[in-house]
Amino acid sequence: MATGEPTRPATTGTDPRPRTPVAVLGLGLMGAALAGALLGSGHPVTVWNRTPGRDADLLERGAARADSAAHAAASAPLVVLCVLDHAAARGVLEPLADVLAGRTLVNLTSGTPEEAAETAAWAEARGIAYLDGAIMATPQHVGAAGTAVLYSGPGAAFDEHRDTLLRLGGASAHLGEAPGLASLYDTALLGLMWASLAGWAHGAALLRAEGVAATRFTPFALHWLGAVGGFFEFLTPQVDSGSYPPDATLDVQVAALRHLVHASRARGVDTTLPDAVGLLMERAIAAGHGGASFGAVTEVLTAPAPAPAPAPAP
Ligand SMILES: NC(=O)c1ccc[n+]([C@@H]2O[C@H](COP(=O)([O-])OP(=O)(O)OC[C@H]3O[C@@H](n4cnc5c(N)ncnc54)[C@H](OP(=O)(O)O)[C@@H]3O)[C@@H](O)[C@H]2O)c1
């Protein structure tokens, strides 16, 4: 049974809007941060975690403890789930179908668009309003004005709980009704993050080979990232229209990339990253886009991959 089970919306401070009671299932690093942000903005919060003992801090801050996921879910019209992965999420949810019916379930567990669609279909068949979400932040930034949590699923469910959901991240957005959208954006944005981190790591390794510390390189990297953001803006309408007038052609850019490969090899720095980028550029050039901007690379990314070249004769 949930102890001190909240039943009525509360209000807080000078903001007279009632605070919806929320159940938070899963108190790992992220689930605890979500529950903490909701408590901090005045929501009655009931918490549950598979392994007991992870709620001491939250209880001190006013959360109610539920002794089962079902009791937690029964305590609130809005149920937030954040566990390790899709399999864990489904394991928690399956026994809760009856208690979740008529409530809104927000699943902030990371997964694929296909997993989101599967859970959305499960929820819809059981009368549960289902929003899938992706948290574009680490736990310490949950609840901040600049933090984005991306949501997809029924717009009516998002609108009903908009104020509450924006308290988890002020820059949050509802992307559309298709349940996999939040996860699709999440994977795309993480891909951008990893490509950027790999580029930064490559640059740091290249300069370290000449005795230059990362502390000297990083300010230049950050300044350059601002310019790279401008390139995104320049290329965006080109990618949407499929027409790629160049500011710098792929032919010119691939030649510059070869300088990076050369400089790396000369200093014993691994060339996996520039080789991969060069491969994409060369595929675009082979497809006739040598005189086009970098945006034309998207054409070969969506085209079927070419058959592997035959092995060279011995
Ligand atoms: N941490 C981040 O920076 C971050 C950022 C964005 C998104 N996320 C996503 O948020 C989710 C949680 O991440 P986290 O950092 O909070 O991980 P975490 O600290 O490792 O916590 C994992 C949580 O999942 C629970 N869990 C694992 N397997 C379970 C099962 N079979 N049944 C029920 N509960 C289970 C754990 O419960 P026990 O305590 O019982 O083990 C714990 O509450 C992940 O999907 C992650 O990708 C995390």
mmCIF file of C-alpha atoms and ligand atoms in Angstrom:
data_model
loop_
_atom_site.group_PDB
_atom_site.id
_atom_site.type_symbol
_atom_site.label_atom_id
_atom_site.label_comp_id
_atom_site.label_asym_id
_atom_site.label_seq_id
_atom_site.Cartn_x
_atom_site.Cartn_y
_atom_site.Cartn_z
ATOM 1 C CA MET A 1 0.000 0.000 0.000
ATOM 2 C CA ALA A 2 1.287 3.511 -0.720
ATOM 3 C CA THR A 3 2.086 5.234 2.550
ATOM 4 C CA GLY A 4 0.652 8.739 2.869
ATOM 5 C CA GLU A 5 -1.058 8.093 -0.468
ATOM 6 C CA PRO A 6 -1.754 11.406 -2.225
ATOM 7 C CA THR A 7 -5.285 11.707 -3.508
ATOM 8 C CA ARG A 8 -5.781 15.375 -4.281
ATOM 9 C CA PRO A 9 -3.812 17.832 -6.381
ATOM 10 C CA ALA A 10 -1.637 20.133 -4.263
ATOM 11 C CA THR A 11 -0.557 23.691 -5.037
ATOM 12 C CA THR A 12 2.768 25.327 -4.337
ATOM 13 C CA GLY A 13 4.261 28.760 -3.599
ATOM 14 C CA THR A 14 2.785 31.624 -5.529
ATOM 15 C CA ASP A 15 1.700 29.415 -8.459
ATOM 16 C CA PRO A 16 -1.957 28.618 -7.779
ATOM 17 C CA ARG A 17 -2.232 25.858 -10.393
ATOM 18 C CA PRO A 18 -2.946 22.483 -8.792
ATOM 19 C CA ARG A 19 -0.157 19.920 -8.931
ATOM 20 C CA THR A 20 -1.167 16.542 -10.334
ATOM 21 C CA PRO A 21 -0.172 13.553 -8.202
ATOM 22 C CA VAL A 22 2.442 11.484 -10.020
ATOM 23 C CA ALA A 23 3.647 7.918 -9.513
ATOM 24 C CA VAL A 24 7.278 7.280 -10.442
ATOM 25 C CA LEU A 25 8.234 3.661 -11.129
ATOM 26 C CA GLY A 26 11.982 3.019 -11.189
ATOM 27 C CA LEU A 27 14.386 4.900 -8.919
ATOM 28 C CA GLY A 28 17.716 4.493 -10.669
ATOM 29 C CA LEU A 29 19.815 7.587 -11.271
ATOM 30 C CA MET A 30 17.293 8.971 -13.741
ATOM 31 C CA GLY A 31 14.049 7.860 -12.063
ATOM 32 C CA ALA A 32 15.197 9.385 -8.760
ATOM 33 C CA ALA A 33 16.015 12.652 -10.555
ATOM 34 C CA LEU A 34 12.550 12.698 -12.170
ATOM 35 C CA ALA A 35 10.849 12.088 -8.830
ATOM 36 C CA GLY A 36 13.045 14.750 -7.222
ATOM 37 C CA ALA A 37 12.180 17.363 -9.846
ATOM 38 C CA LEU A 38 8.461 16.671 -9.407
ATOM 39 C CA LEU A 39 8.743 16.897 -5.613
ATOM 40 C CA GLY A 40 10.738 20.099 -5.976
ATOM 41 C CA SER A 41 7.955 21.694 -7.988
ATOM 42 C CA GLY A 42 5.282 20.723 -5.504
ATOM 43 C CA HIS A 43 3.783 17.528 -6.937
ATOM 44 C CA PRO A 44 2.588 14.797 -4.605
ATOM 45 C CA VAL A 45 4.822 11.893 -5.666
ATOM 46 C CA THR A 46 4.512 8.199 -4.894
ATOM 47 C CA VAL A 47 7.585 6.117 -5.668
ATOM 48 C CA TRP A 48 8.359 2.453 -6.259
ATOM 49 C CA ASN A 49 11.522 0.600 -7.157
ATOM 50 C CA ARG A 50 12.122 -3.113 -7.756
ATOM 51 C CA THR A 51 14.899 -3.193 -5.177
ATOM 52 C CA PRO A 52 13.888 -1.515 -1.927
ATOM 53 C CA GLY A 53 16.038 1.093 -0.241
ATOM 54 C CA ARG A 54 16.675 3.541 -3.068
ATOM 55 C CA ASP A 55 14.036 6.027 -1.909
ATOM 56 C CA ALA A 56 15.403 7.318 1.406
ATOM 57 C CA ASP A 57 16.292 10.758 0.087
ATOM 58 C CA LEU A 58 12.978 11.083 -1.765
ATOM 59 C CA LEU A 59 10.966 10.055 1.312
ATOM 60 C CA GLU A 60 12.808 12.704 3.322
ATOM 61 C CA ARG A 61 11.736 15.236 0.723
ATOM 62 C CA GLY A 62 8.080 14.240 1.047
ATOM 63 C CA ALA A 63 7.555 11.356 -1.370
ATOM 64 C CA ALA A 64 5.237 8.503 -0.433
ATOM 65 C CA ARG A 65 6.564 4.955 -0.715
ATOM 66 C CA ALA A 66 4.469 2.265 -2.395
ATOM 67 C CA ASP A 67 5.178 -1.361 -1.587
ATOM 68 C CA SER A 68 4.295 -2.471 -5.121
ATOM 69 C CA ALA A 69 4.243 -0.970 -8.593
ATOM 70 C CA ALA A 70 0.476 -1.550 -8.683
ATOM 71 C CA HIS A 71 -0.077 0.447 -5.484
ATOM 72 C CA ALA A 72 2.082 3.261 -6.822
ATOM 73 C CA ALA A 73 0.228 3.351 -10.151
ATOM 74 C CA ALA A 74 -3.140 3.317 -8.356
ATOM 75 C CA SER A 75 -2.179 6.487 -6.456
ATOM 76 C CA ALA A 76 -2.001 8.896 -9.387
ATOM 77 C CA PRO A 77 -3.589 9.771 -12.731
ATOM 78 C CA LEU A 78 -0.093 10.178 -14.222
ATOM 79 C CA VAL A 79 2.415 7.333 -14.029
ATOM 80 C CA VAL A 80 6.055 7.873 -15.055
ATOM 81 C CA LEU A 81 8.178 4.804 -15.763
ATOM 82 C CA CYS A 82 11.969 4.923 -16.067
ATOM 83 C CA VAL A 83 13.835 1.625 -15.862
ATOM 84 C CA LEU A 84 16.832 0.104 -17.570
ATOM 85 C CA ASP A 85 15.433 -0.969 -20.929
ATOM 86 C CA HIS A 86 12.386 -2.071 -22.867
ATOM 87 C CA ALA A 87 12.400 -5.630 -21.499
ATOM 88 C CA ALA A 88 12.477 -4.333 -17.919
ATOM 89 C CA ALA A 89 9.715 -1.814 -18.716
ATOM 90 C CA ARG A 90 7.435 -4.494 -20.168
ATOM 91 C CA GLY A 91 8.137 -6.716 -17.182
ATOM 92 C CA VAL A 92 6.956 -3.933 -14.854
ATOM 93 C CA LEU A 93 3.962 -2.974 -17.013
ATOM 94 C CA GLU A 94 2.416 -6.350 -17.906
ATOM 95 C CA PRO A 95 0.949 -7.008 -14.432
ATOM 96 C CA LEU A 96 -0.320 -3.388 -14.188
ATOM 97 C CA ALA A 97 -2.675 -3.394 -17.191
ATOM 98 C CA ASP A 98 -5.871 -3.209 -15.130
ATOM 99 C CA VAL A 99 -4.663 -0.517 -12.746
ATOM 100 C CA LEU A 100 -3.220 1.606 -15.568
ATOM 101 C CA ALA A 101 -6.458 1.597 -17.602
ATOM 102 C CA GLY A 102 -7.834 5.145 -17.718
ATOM 103 C CA ARG A 103 -4.552 6.696 -16.569
ATOM 104 C CA THR A 104 -1.721 8.303 -18.521
ATOM 105 C CA LEU A 105 1.515 6.324 -18.691
ATOM 106 C CA VAL A 106 4.701 8.207 -19.625
ATOM 107 C CA ASN A 107 7.527 5.805 -20.424
ATOM 108 C CA LEU A 108 10.904 7.555 -20.223
ATOM 109 C CA THR A 109 12.880 4.331 -20.561
ATOM 110 C CA SER A 110 15.280 4.508 -23.532
ATOM 111 C CA GLY A 111 14.530 2.212 -26.452
ATOM 112 C CA THR A 112 14.039 1.905 -30.186
ATOM 113 C CA PRO A 113 11.113 3.368 -32.170
ATOM 114 C CA GLU A 114 9.923 -0.196 -32.752
ATOM 115 C CA GLU A 115 9.866 -0.919 -29.012
ATOM 116 C CA ALA A 116 7.926 2.308 -28.416
ATOM 117 C CA ALA A 117 5.347 1.301 -31.040
ATOM 118 C CA GLU A 118 5.013 -2.141 -29.460
ATOM 119 C CA THR A 119 4.384 -0.716 -25.976
ATOM 120 C CA ALA A 120 2.006 1.908 -27.417
ATOM 121 C CA ALA A 121 -0.071 -0.832 -29.106
ATOM 122 C CA TRP A 122 -0.096 -2.808 -25.837
ATOM 123 C CA ALA A 123 -1.275 0.281 -23.931
ATOM 124 C CA GLU A 124 -3.899 1.314 -26.478
ATOM 125 C CA ALA A 125 -5.474 -2.143 -26.399
ATOM 126 C CA ARG A 126 -5.857 -1.765 -22.617
ATOM 127 C CA GLY A 127 -7.284 1.771 -22.520
ATOM 128 C CA ILE A 128 -4.068 3.377 -21.259
ATOM 129 C CA ALA A 129 -3.094 6.793 -22.658
ATOM 130 C CA TYR A 130 0.554 6.233 -23.592
ATOM 131 C CA LEU A 131 3.298 8.781 -24.155
ATOM 132 C CA ASP A 132 6.778 7.612 -25.038
ATOM 133 C CA GLY A 133 9.593 9.940 -24.058
ATOM 134 C CA ALA A 134 13.319 10.480 -24.447
ATOM 135 C CA ILE A 135 15.310 12.472 -21.901
ATOM 136 C CA MET A 136 18.004 14.530 -23.644
ATOM 137 C CA ALA A 137 19.938 15.190 -20.449
ATOM 138 C CA THR A 138 21.806 13.606 -17.573
ATOM 139 C CA PRO A 139 20.074 13.320 -14.170
ATOM 140 C CA GLN A 140 21.562 16.497 -12.678
ATOM 141 C CA HIS A 141 19.884 18.569 -15.423
ATOM 142 C CA VAL A 142 16.392 17.114 -15.015
ATOM 143 C CA GLY A 143 13.953 19.874 -14.111
ATOM 144 C CA ALA A 144 16.082 22.696 -15.559
ATOM 145 C CA ALA A 145 14.598 25.315 -17.888
ATOM 146 C CA GLY A 146 16.982 24.390 -20.720
ATOM 147 C CA THR A 147 16.441 20.618 -20.496
ATOM 148 C CA ALA A 148 14.530 18.848 -23.235
ATOM 149 C CA VAL A 149 12.442 15.735 -22.799
ATOM 150 C CA LEU A 150 10.992 14.677 -26.142
ATOM 151 C CA TYR A 151 7.517 13.125 -26.203
ATOM 152 C CA SER A 152 5.453 11.272 -28.782
ATOM 153 C CA GLY A 153 1.991 9.738 -28.655
ATOM 154 C CA PRO A 154 -1.516 11.139 -28.297
ATOM 155 C CA GLY A 155 -1.472 14.955 -28.310
ATOM 156 C CA ALA A 156 -4.475 15.017 -25.965
ATOM 157 C CA ALA A 157 -2.512 13.140 -23.275
ATOM 158 C CA PHE A 158 0.432 15.516 -23.652
ATOM 159 C CA ASP A 159 -1.841 18.569 -23.495
ATOM 160 C CA GLU A 160 -3.584 17.257 -20.384
ATOM 161 C CA HIS A 161 -0.264 16.883 -18.543
ATOM 162 C CA ARG A 162 1.755 19.586 -20.312
ATOM 163 C CA ASP A 163 2.434 21.676 -17.177
ATOM 164 C CA THR A 164 3.651 18.658 -15.231
ATOM 165 C CA LEU A 165 5.807 17.345 -18.067
ATOM 166 C CA LEU A 166 7.403 20.751 -18.650
ATOM 167 C CA ARG A 167 8.522 20.701 -15.003
ATOM 168 C CA LEU A 168 10.810 17.782 -15.918
ATOM 169 C CA GLY A 169 12.478 19.960 -18.543
ATOM 170 C CA GLY A 170 11.480 23.447 -19.629
ATOM 171 C CA ALA A 171 12.597 22.937 -23.252
ATOM 172 C CA SER A 172 10.520 19.775 -23.714
ATOM 173 C CA ALA A 173 8.394 19.185 -26.797
ATOM 174 C CA HIS A 174 5.653 16.939 -28.141
ATOM 175 C CA LEU A 175 6.853 15.725 -31.552
ATOM 176 C CA GLY A 176 3.717 14.068 -32.897
ATOM 177 C CA GLU A 177 1.284 11.201 -32.511
ATOM 178 C CA ALA A 178 3.447 8.381 -33.932
ATOM 179 C CA PRO A 179 4.723 6.603 -30.802
ATOM 180 C CA GLY A 180 8.247 5.970 -32.113
ATOM 181 C CA LEU A 181 9.040 9.609 -32.900
ATOM 182 C CA ALA A 182 10.641 10.511 -29.558
ATOM 183 C CA SER A 183 12.888 7.483 -29.774
ATOM 184 C CA LEU A 184 13.742 8.213 -33.412
ATOM 185 C CA TYR A 185 14.816 11.789 -32.557
ATOM 186 C CA ASP A 186 16.694 10.436 -29.533
ATOM 187 C CA THR A 187 18.713 7.985 -31.617
ATOM 188 C CA ALA A 188 19.386 10.640 -34.281
ATOM 189 C CA LEU A 189 20.554 13.161 -31.678
ATOM 190 C CA LEU A 190 22.719 10.608 -29.884
ATOM 191 C CA GLY A 191 24.300 9.752 -33.249
ATOM 192 C CA LEU A 192 25.125 13.442 -33.668
ATOM 193 C CA MET A 193 26.565 13.526 -30.155
ATOM 194 C CA TRP A 194 28.789 10.478 -30.734
ATOM 195 C CA ALA A 195 30.001 11.730 -34.122
ATOM 196 C CA SER A 196 30.871 15.093 -32.518
ATOM 197 C CA LEU A 197 32.579 13.474 -29.537
ATOM 198 C CA ALA A 198 34.564 11.210 -31.868
ATOM 199 C CA GLY A 199 35.629 14.250 -33.927
ATOM 200 C CA TRP A 200 36.709 16.079 -30.778
ATOM 201 C CA ALA A 201 38.603 13.000 -29.509
ATOM 202 C CA HIS A 202 40.354 12.617 -32.875
ATOM 203 C CA GLY A 203 41.393 16.271 -32.861
ATOM 204 C CA ALA A 204 42.609 16.043 -29.246
ATOM 205 C CA ALA A 205 44.674 12.927 -30.095
ATOM 206 C CA LEU A 206 46.161 14.608 -33.181
ATOM 207 C CA LEU A 207 47.250 17.652 -31.173
ATOM 208 C CA ARG A 208 48.444 15.563 -28.232
ATOM 209 C CA ALA A 209 50.813 13.840 -30.666
ATOM 210 C CA GLU A 210 52.512 17.267 -30.948
ATOM 211 C CA GLY A 211 52.414 17.870 -27.196
ATOM 212 C CA VAL A 212 49.362 20.172 -27.243
ATOM 213 C CA ALA A 213 47.042 19.626 -24.248
ATOM 214 C CA ALA A 214 43.283 19.159 -24.714
ATOM 215 C CA THR A 215 42.778 22.202 -22.493
ATOM 216 C CA ARG A 216 44.354 24.320 -25.236
ATOM 217 C CA PHE A 217 42.464 22.598 -28.060
ATOM 218 C CA THR A 218 38.956 22.578 -26.565
ATOM 219 C CA PRO A 219 38.257 26.362 -26.670
ATOM 220 C CA PHE A 220 39.025 26.296 -30.410
ATOM 221 C CA ALA A 221 36.824 23.206 -30.810
ATOM 222 C CA LEU A 222 33.922 24.935 -29.054
ATOM 223 C CA HIS A 223 34.264 28.066 -31.167
ATOM 224 C CA TRP A 224 34.372 25.938 -34.328
ATOM 225 C CA LEU A 225 31.248 24.029 -33.239
ATOM 226 C CA GLY A 226 29.357 27.333 -33.448
ATOM 227 C CA ALA A 227 30.390 27.636 -37.098
ATOM 228 C CA VAL A 228 29.439 23.986 -37.713
ATOM 229 C CA GLY A 229 25.949 24.785 -36.382
ATOM 230 C CA GLY A 230 25.776 27.487 -39.057
ATOM 231 C CA PHE A 231 26.618 24.835 -41.690
ATOM 232 C CA PHE A 232 23.643 22.768 -40.463
ATOM 233 C CA GLU A 233 21.394 25.791 -41.024
ATOM 234 C CA PHE A 234 22.855 26.439 -44.487
ATOM 235 C CA LEU A 235 22.373 22.792 -45.556
ATOM 236 C CA THR A 236 18.941 22.208 -44.003
ATOM 237 C CA PRO A 237 16.797 23.689 -46.813
ATOM 238 C CA GLN A 238 19.013 21.892 -49.341
ATOM 239 C CA VAL A 239 18.374 18.511 -47.730
ATOM 240 C CA ASP A 240 14.623 19.208 -47.604
ATOM 241 C CA SER A 241 14.537 20.282 -51.267
ATOM 242 C CA GLY A 242 17.038 17.727 -52.640
ATOM 243 C CA SER A 243 19.062 20.456 -54.363
ATOM 244 C CA TYR A 244 22.651 21.054 -53.180
ATOM 245 C CA PRO A 245 24.260 24.266 -54.503
ATOM 246 C CA PRO A 246 27.722 24.324 -52.889
ATOM 247 C CA ASP A 247 29.456 26.758 -50.575
ATOM 248 C CA ALA A 248 32.353 24.273 -50.814
ATOM 249 C CA THR A 249 32.071 21.285 -53.160
ATOM 250 C CA LEU A 250 32.468 17.685 -52.048
ATOM 251 C CA ASP A 251 35.455 17.447 -54.432
ATOM 252 C CA VAL A 252 37.189 20.235 -52.493
ATOM 253 C CA GLN A 253 36.162 18.871 -49.094
ATOM 254 C CA VAL A 254 37.372 15.318 -49.784
ATOM 255 C CA ALA A 255 40.791 16.737 -50.716
ATOM 256 C CA ALA A 256 40.881 18.593 -47.364
ATOM 257 C CA LEU A 257 39.837 15.428 -45.576
ATOM 258 C CA ARG A 258 42.825 13.626 -47.108
ATOM 259 C CA HIS A 259 45.042 16.203 -45.346
ATOM 260 C CA LEU A 260 43.531 15.070 -42.048
ATOM 261 C CA VAL A 261 44.176 11.419 -42.920
ATOM 262 C CA HIS A 262 47.765 12.271 -43.903
ATOM 263 C CA ALA A 263 48.440 14.343 -40.765
ATOM 264 C CA SER A 264 46.978 11.592 -38.586
ATOM 265 C CA ARG A 265 49.010 8.779 -40.155
ATOM 266 C CA ALA A 266 52.188 10.867 -39.946
ATOM 267 C CA ARG A 267 51.671 11.136 -36.144
ATOM 268 C CA GLY A 268 50.540 7.562 -35.541
ATOM 269 C CA VAL A 269 46.930 8.616 -34.919
ATOM 270 C CA ASP A 270 44.196 6.131 -35.841
ATOM 271 C CA THR A 271 42.259 7.132 -38.988
ATOM 272 C CA THR A 272 39.030 5.136 -38.476
ATOM 273 C CA LEU A 273 36.923 8.293 -38.187
ATOM 274 C CA PRO A 274 38.233 10.325 -41.172
ATOM 275 C CA ASP A 275 38.338 7.125 -43.262
ATOM 276 C CA ALA A 276 34.616 6.539 -42.564
ATOM 277 C CA VAL A 277 33.683 10.138 -43.391
ATOM 278 C CA GLY A 278 35.846 9.985 -46.523
ATOM 279 C CA LEU A 279 34.063 6.808 -47.603
ATOM 280 C CA LEU A 280 30.700 8.571 -47.421
ATOM 281 C CA MET A 281 32.006 11.572 -49.374
ATOM 282 C CA GLU A 282 33.540 9.329 -52.048
ATOM 283 C CA ARG A 283 30.260 7.428 -52.419
ATOM 284 C CA ALA A 284 28.454 10.739 -52.958
ATOM 285 C CA ILE A 285 31.080 11.826 -55.496
ATOM 286 C CA ALA A 286 30.825 8.468 -57.312
ATOM 287 C CA ALA A 287 27.054 9.032 -57.507
ATOM 288 C CA GLY A 288 27.691 12.298 -59.387
ATOM 289 C CA HIS A 289 27.625 14.807 -56.488
ATOM 290 C CA GLY A 290 31.276 15.962 -56.613
ATOM 291 C CA GLY A 291 30.212 19.496 -57.509
ATOM 292 C CA ALA A 292 27.529 19.604 -54.813
ATOM 293 C CA SER A 293 27.587 20.664 -51.158
ATOM 294 C CA PHE A 294 28.114 18.268 -48.232
ATOM 295 C CA GLY A 295 24.307 18.008 -47.996
ATOM 296 C CA ALA A 296 24.385 15.611 -50.981
ATOM 297 C CA VAL A 297 25.881 12.959 -48.672
ATOM 298 C CA THR A 298 22.333 12.425 -47.397
ATOM 299 C CA GLU A 299 21.462 11.112 -50.885
ATOM 300 C CA VAL A 300 23.830 8.165 -50.529
ATOM 301 C CA LEU A 301 22.873 7.610 -46.912
ATOM 302 C CA THR A 302 19.333 6.834 -47.954
ATOM 303 C CA ALA A 303 20.277 4.933 -51.132
ATOM 304 C CA PRO A 304 20.904 1.181 -50.852
ATOM 305 C CA ALA A 305 24.497 0.469 -49.844
ATOM 306 C CA PRO A 306 26.643 -0.639 -52.797
ATOM 307 C CA ALA A 307 27.641 -4.283 -53.034
ATOM 308 C CA PRO A 308 31.048 -4.895 -51.453
ATOM 309 C CA ALA A 309 33.946 -4.650 -53.912
ATOM 310 C CA PRO A 310 35.363 -8.026 -54.981
ATOM 311 C CA ALA A 311 38.434 -9.091 -53.059
ATOM 312 C CA PRO A 312 41.646 -8.149 -54.851
ATOM 313 C CA ALA A 313 43.373 -10.966 -56.754
ATOM 314 C CA PRO A 314 46.239 -12.497 -54.751
HETATM 315 N N1 LIG B 1 21.437 8.317 -16.636
HETATM 316 C C1 LIG B 1 21.337 9.090 -17.701
HETATM 317 O O1 LIG B 1 22.138 10.019 -17.918
HETATM 318 C C2 LIG B 1 20.222 8.873 -18.698
HETATM 319 C C3 LIG B 1 19.975 9.859 -19.683
HETATM 320 C C4 LIG B 1 18.920 9.686 -20.587
HETATM 321 C C5 LIG B 1 18.156 8.533 -20.515
HETATM 322 N N2 LIG B 1 18.420 7.593 -19.558
HETATM 323 C C6 LIG B 1 17.606 6.369 -19.553
HETATM 324 O O2 LIG B 1 16.908 6.234 -18.336
HETATM 325 C C7 LIG B 1 16.743 4.832 -18.053
HETATM 326 C C8 LIG B 1 17.240 4.554 -16.643
HETATM 327 O O3 LIG B 1 18.621 4.914 -16.598
HETATM 328 P P1 LIG B 1 19.351 5.129 -15.186
HETATM 329 O O4 LIG B 1 20.553 5.976 -15.473
HETATM 330 O O5 LIG B 1 18.367 5.550 -14.153
HETATM 331 O O6 LIG B 1 19.841 3.636 -14.894
HETATM 332 P P2 LIG B 1 20.178 2.968 -13.484
HETATM 333 O O7 LIG B 1 20.655 3.976 -12.500
HETATM 334 O O8 LIG B 1 21.040 1.793 -13.772
HETATM 335 O O9 LIG B 1 18.753 2.446 -12.958
HETATM 336 C C9 LIG B 1 18.104 1.375 -13.595
HETATM 337 C C10 LIG B 1 16.723 1.258 -13.019
HETATM 338 O O10 LIG B 1 16.035 0.210 -13.736
HETATM 339 C C11 LIG B 1 15.543 -0.720 -12.774
HETATM 340 N N3 LIG B 1 15.473 -2.037 -13.363
HETATM 341 C C12 LIG B 1 16.440 -2.672 -14.080
HETATM 342 N N4 LIG B 1 15.988 -3.877 -14.486
HETATM 343 C C13 LIG B 1 14.718 -3.999 -14.014
HETATM 344 C C14 LIG B 1 13.730 -5.011 -14.097
HETATM 345 N N5 LIG B 1 13.951 -6.140 -14.776
HETATM 346 N N6 LIG B 1 12.538 -4.772 -13.517
HETATM 347 C C15 LIG B 1 12.300 -3.623 -12.833
HETATM 348 N N7 LIG B 1 13.200 -2.631 -12.707
HETATM 349 C C16 LIG B 1 14.399 -2.810 -13.304
HETATM 350 C C17 LIG B 1 16.523 -0.646 -11.625
HETATM 351 O O11 LIG B 1 15.942 -1.198 -10.481
HETATM 352 P P3 LIG B 1 16.853 -1.866 -9.327
HETATM 353 O O12 LIG B 1 17.259 -0.735 -8.428
HETATM 354 O O13 LIG B 1 15.925 -2.839 -8.700
HETATM 355 O O14 LIG B 1 18.024 -2.523 -9.999
HETATM 356 C C18 LIG B 1 16.712 0.864 -11.538
HETATM 357 O O15 LIG B 1 15.620 1.478 -10.925
HETATM 358 C C19 LIG B 1 17.524 4.057 -19.131
HETATM 359 O O16 LIG B 1 16.641 3.606 -20.128
HETATM 360 C C20 LIG B 1 18.471 5.113 -19.660
HETATM 361 O O17 LIG B 1 18.874 4.869 -21.007
HETATM 362 C C21 LIG B 1 19.419 7.738 -18.646
#
